[in-house]
PDB file of C-alpha atoms in Angstrom:
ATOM      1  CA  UNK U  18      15.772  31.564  11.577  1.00  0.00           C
ATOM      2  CA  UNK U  19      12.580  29.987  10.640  1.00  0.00           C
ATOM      3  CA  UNK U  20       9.623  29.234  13.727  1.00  0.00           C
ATOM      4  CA  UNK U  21       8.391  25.900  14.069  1.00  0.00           C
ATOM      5  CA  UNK U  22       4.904  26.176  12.319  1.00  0.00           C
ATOM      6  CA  UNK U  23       2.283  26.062  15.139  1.00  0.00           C
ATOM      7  CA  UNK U  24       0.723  22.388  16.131  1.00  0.00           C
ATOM      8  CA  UNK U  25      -2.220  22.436  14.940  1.00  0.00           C
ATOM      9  CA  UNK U  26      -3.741  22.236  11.659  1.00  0.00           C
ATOM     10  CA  UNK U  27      -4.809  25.573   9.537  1.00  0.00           C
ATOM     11  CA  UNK U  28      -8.286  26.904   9.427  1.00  0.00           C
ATOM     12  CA  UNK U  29      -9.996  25.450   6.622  1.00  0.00           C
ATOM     13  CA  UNK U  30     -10.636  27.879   4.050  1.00  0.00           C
ATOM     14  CA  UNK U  31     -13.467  31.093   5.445  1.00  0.00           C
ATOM     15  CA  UNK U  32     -16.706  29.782   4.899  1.00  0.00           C
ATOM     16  CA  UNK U  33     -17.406  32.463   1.773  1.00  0.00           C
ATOM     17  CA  UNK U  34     -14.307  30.926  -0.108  1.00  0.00           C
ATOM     18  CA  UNK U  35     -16.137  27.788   0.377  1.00  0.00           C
ATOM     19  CA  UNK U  36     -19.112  28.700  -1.237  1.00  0.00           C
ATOM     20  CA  UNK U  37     -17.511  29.952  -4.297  1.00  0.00           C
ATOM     21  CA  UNK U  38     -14.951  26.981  -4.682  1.00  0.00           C
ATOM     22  CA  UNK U  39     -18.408  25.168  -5.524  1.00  0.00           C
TER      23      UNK U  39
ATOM     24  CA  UNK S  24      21.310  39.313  -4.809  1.00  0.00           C
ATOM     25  CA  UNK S  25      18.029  40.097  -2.961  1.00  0.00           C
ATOM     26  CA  UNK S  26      15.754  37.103  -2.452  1.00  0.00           C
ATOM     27  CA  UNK S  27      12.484  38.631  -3.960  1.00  0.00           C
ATOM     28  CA  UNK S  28       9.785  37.488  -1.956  1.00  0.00           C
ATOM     29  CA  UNK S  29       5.928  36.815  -3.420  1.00  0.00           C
ATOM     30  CA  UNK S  30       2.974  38.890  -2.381  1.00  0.00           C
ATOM     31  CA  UNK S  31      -0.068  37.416  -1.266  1.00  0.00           C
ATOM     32  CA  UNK S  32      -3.657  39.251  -0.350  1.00  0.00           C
ATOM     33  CA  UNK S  33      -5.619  38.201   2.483  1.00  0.00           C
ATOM     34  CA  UNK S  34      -9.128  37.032   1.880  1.00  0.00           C
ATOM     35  CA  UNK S  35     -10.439  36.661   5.074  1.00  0.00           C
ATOM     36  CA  UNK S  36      -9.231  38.426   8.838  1.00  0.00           C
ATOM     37  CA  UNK S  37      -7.217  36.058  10.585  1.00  0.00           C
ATOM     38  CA  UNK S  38      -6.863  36.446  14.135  1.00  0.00           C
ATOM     39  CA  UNK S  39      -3.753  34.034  15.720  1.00  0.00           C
ATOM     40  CA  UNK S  40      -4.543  31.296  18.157  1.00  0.00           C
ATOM     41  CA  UNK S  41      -0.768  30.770  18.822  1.00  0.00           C
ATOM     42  CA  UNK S  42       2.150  33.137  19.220  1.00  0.00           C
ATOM     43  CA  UNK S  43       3.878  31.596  16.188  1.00  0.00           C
ATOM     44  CA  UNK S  44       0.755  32.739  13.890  1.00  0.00           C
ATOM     45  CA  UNK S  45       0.194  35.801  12.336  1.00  0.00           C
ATOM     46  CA  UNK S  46      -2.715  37.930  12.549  1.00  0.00           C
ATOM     47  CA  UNK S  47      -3.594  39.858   9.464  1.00  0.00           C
ATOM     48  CA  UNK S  48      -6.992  41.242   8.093  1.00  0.00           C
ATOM     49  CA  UNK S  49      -8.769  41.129   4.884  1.00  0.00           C
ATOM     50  CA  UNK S  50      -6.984  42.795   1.940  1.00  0.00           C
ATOM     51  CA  UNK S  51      -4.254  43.177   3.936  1.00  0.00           C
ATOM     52  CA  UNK S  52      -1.145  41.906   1.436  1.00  0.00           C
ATOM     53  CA  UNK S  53       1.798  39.904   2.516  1.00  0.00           C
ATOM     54  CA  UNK S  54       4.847  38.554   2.090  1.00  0.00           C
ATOM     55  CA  UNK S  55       5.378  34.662   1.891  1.00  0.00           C
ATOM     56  CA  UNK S  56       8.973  33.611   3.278  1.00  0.00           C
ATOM     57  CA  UNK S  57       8.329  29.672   3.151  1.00  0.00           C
ATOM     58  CA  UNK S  58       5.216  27.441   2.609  1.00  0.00           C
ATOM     59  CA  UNK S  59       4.575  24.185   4.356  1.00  0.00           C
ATOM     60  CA  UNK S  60       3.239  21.544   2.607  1.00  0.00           C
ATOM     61  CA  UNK S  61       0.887  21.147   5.926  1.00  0.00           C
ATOM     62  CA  UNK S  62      -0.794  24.914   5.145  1.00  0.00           C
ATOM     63  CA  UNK S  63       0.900  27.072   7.005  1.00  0.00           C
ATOM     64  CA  UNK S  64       2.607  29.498   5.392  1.00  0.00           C
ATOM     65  CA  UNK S  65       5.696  31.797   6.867  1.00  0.00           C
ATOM     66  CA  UNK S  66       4.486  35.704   6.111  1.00  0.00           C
ATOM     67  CA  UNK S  67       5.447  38.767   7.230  1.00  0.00           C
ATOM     68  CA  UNK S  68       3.503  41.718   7.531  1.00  0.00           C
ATOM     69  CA  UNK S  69       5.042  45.683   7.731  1.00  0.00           C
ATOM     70  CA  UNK S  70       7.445  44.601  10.643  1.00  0.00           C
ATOM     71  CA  UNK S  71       6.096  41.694  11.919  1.00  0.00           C
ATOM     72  CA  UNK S  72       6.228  37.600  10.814  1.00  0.00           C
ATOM     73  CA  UNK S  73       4.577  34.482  11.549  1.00  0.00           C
ATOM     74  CA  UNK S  74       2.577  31.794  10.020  1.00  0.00           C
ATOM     75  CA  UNK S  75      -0.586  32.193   8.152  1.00  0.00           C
ATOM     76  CA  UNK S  76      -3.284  29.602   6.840  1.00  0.00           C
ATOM     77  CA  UNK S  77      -2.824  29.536   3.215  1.00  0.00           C
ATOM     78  CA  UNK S  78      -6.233  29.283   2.283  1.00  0.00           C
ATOM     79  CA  UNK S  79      -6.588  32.888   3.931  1.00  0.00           C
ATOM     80  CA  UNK S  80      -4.230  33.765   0.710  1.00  0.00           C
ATOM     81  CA  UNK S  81      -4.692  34.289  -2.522  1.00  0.00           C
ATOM     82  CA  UNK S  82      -1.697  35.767  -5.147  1.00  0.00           C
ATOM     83  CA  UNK S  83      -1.443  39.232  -6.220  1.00  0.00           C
ATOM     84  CA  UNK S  84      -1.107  38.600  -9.417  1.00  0.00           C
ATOM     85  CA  UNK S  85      -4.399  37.286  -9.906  1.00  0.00           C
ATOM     86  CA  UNK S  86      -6.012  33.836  -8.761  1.00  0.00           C
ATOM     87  CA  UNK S  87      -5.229  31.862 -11.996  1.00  0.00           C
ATOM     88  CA  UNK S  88      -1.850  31.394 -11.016  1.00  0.00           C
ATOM     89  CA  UNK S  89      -1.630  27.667  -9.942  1.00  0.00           C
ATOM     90  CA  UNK S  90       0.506  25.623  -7.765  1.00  0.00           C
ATOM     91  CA  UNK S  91      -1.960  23.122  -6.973  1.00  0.00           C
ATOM     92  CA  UNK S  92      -1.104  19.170  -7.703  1.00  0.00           C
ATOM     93  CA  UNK S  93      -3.296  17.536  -9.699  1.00  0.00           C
ATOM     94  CA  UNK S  94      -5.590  14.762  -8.053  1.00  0.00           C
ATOM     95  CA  UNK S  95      -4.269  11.205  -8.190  1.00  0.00           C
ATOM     96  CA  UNK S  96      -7.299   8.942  -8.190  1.00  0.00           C
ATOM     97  CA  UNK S  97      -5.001   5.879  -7.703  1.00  0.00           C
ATOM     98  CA  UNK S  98      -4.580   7.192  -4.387  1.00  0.00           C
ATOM     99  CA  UNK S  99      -0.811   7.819  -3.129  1.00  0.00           C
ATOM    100  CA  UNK S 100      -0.364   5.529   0.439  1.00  0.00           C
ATOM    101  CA  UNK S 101      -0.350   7.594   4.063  1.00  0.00           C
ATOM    102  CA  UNK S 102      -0.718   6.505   7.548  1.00  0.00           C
ATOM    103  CA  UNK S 103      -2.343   8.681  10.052  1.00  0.00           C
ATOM    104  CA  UNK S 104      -0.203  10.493  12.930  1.00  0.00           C
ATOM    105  CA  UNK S 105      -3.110  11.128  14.691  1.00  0.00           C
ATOM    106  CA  UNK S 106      -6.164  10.679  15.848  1.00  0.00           C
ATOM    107  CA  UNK S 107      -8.690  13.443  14.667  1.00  0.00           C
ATOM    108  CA  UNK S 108     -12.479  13.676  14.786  1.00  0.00           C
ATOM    109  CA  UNK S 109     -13.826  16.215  11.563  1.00  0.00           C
ATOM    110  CA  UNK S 110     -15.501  19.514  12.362  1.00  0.00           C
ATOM    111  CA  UNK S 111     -17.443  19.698   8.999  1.00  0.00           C
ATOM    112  CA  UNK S 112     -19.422  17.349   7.797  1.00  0.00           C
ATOM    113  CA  UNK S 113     -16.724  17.027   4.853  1.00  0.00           C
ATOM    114  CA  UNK S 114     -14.513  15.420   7.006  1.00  0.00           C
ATOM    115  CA  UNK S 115     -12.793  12.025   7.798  1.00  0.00           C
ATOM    116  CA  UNK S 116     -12.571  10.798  11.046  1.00  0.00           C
ATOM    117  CA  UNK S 117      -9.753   8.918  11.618  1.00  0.00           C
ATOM    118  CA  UNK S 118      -7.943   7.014  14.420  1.00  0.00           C
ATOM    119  CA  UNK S 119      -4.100   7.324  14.909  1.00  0.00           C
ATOM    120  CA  UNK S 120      -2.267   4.545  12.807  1.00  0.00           C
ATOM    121  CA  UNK S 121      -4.905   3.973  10.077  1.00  0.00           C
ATOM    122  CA  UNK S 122      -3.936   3.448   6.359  1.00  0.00           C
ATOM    123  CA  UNK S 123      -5.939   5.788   3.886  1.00  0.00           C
ATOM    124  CA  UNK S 124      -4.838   6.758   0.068  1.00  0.00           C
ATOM    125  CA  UNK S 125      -4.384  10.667  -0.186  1.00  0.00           C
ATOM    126  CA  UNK S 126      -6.597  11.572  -3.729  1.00  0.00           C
ATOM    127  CA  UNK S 127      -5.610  15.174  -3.712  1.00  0.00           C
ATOM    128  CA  UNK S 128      -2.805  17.040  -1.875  1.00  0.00           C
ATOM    129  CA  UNK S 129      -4.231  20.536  -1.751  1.00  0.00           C
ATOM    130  CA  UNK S 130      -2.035  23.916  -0.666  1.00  0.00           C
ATOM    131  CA  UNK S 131      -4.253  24.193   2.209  1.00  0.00           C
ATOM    132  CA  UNK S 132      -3.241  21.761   4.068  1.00  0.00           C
ATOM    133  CA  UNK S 133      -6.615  20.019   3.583  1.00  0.00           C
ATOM    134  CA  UNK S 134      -6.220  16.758   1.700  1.00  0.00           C
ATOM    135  CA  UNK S 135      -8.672  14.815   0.110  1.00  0.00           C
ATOM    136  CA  UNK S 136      -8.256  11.543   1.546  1.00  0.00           C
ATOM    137  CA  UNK S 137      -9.776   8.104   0.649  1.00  0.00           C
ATOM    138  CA  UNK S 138     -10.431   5.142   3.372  1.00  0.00           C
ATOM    139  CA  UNK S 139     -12.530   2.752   1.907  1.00  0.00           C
ATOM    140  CA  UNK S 140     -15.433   3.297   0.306  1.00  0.00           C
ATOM    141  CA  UNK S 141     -15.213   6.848   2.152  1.00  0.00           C
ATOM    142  CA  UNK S 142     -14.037  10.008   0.550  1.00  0.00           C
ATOM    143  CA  UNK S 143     -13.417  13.482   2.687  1.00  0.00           C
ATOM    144  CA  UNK S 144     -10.588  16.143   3.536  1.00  0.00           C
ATOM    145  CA  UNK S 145      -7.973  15.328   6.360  1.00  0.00           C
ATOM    146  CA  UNK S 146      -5.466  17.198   7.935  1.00  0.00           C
ATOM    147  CA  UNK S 147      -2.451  17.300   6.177  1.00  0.00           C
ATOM    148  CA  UNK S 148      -0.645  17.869   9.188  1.00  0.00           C
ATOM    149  CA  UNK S 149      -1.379  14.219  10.790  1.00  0.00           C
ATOM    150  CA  UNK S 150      -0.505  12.185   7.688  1.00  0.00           C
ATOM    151  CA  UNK S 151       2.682  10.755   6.681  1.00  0.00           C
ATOM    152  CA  UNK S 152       3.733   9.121   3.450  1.00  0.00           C
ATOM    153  CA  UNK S 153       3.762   5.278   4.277  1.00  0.00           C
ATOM    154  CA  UNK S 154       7.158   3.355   4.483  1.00  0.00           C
ATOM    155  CA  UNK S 155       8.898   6.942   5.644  1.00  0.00           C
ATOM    156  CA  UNK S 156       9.982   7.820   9.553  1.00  0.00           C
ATOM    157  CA  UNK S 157       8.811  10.895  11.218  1.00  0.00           C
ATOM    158  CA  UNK S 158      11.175  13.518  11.089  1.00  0.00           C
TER     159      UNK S 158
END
């Protein structure tokens, strides 16, 4: 059986997969 | 027959703030059970299983495999679940119950919203389509 996913939203994306996105 | 599962590397240590989650750390590689359109995604690691961040992910096969929607500029119609006040300064803030038009629906979980004249990312997590109940 599958968890609930937690409550909260994710993370956003680490800060150095940020900087490449741009 | 076996369900064969896809392999995902992680990009960035991720340390759980929930038991549900799963902690993992960079280059570790994974398994993905289920993804949620809200960014988590079910893993499991060696023995264990919970839910990772998908943006923490990237395939093994090499990053130009896509899933990722295309943006619709029309905007497609969501009302907020929640209220939520941004962290970066790329964020909306938004009170519970407010209409916005969702631009981009990204795997992350992070959408790119549009309220107004104002653009930014929004938790996909505290949006519903407009016109459908909650489940």
């Amino acid at each position: 059986t599958i968890k609930r996913p937690p409550e909260n939203p994710p993370p956003r994306p680490p800060a150095e997969v940020r900087r490449k996105q741009v | 027959g076996p369900i064969i599962l896809q392999s995902y590397r992680v990009i960035a240590d991720f340390e759980k703030n929930s038991k549900s989650e799963l902690a993992a750390k960079n280059g570790d590689v994974v398994e993905v059970v289920e993804k949620s359109e809200n960014g988590w995604w079910f893993c499991q690691l060696r023995n264990k299983r919970g839910w990772m961040p998908a943006a923490y992910l990237e395939p093994l096969d090499g990053p130009d495999e896509s899933e990722e929607q295309d943006p619709n500029y029309e905007g497609d119609l969501h009302i907020t679940t929640k209220d939520y006040t941004g962290e970066l300064d790329d964020e909306l803030n938004l009170k519970e119950g407010e209409n916005v038009e969702v631009i981009h629906k990204l795997l992350d979980g992070w959408w790119v919203v549009r309220k107004g004249s104002i653009t930014g990312y929004f938790p996909a997590m505290y949006l519903q389509k407009s016109g459908e109940t909650a489940p």
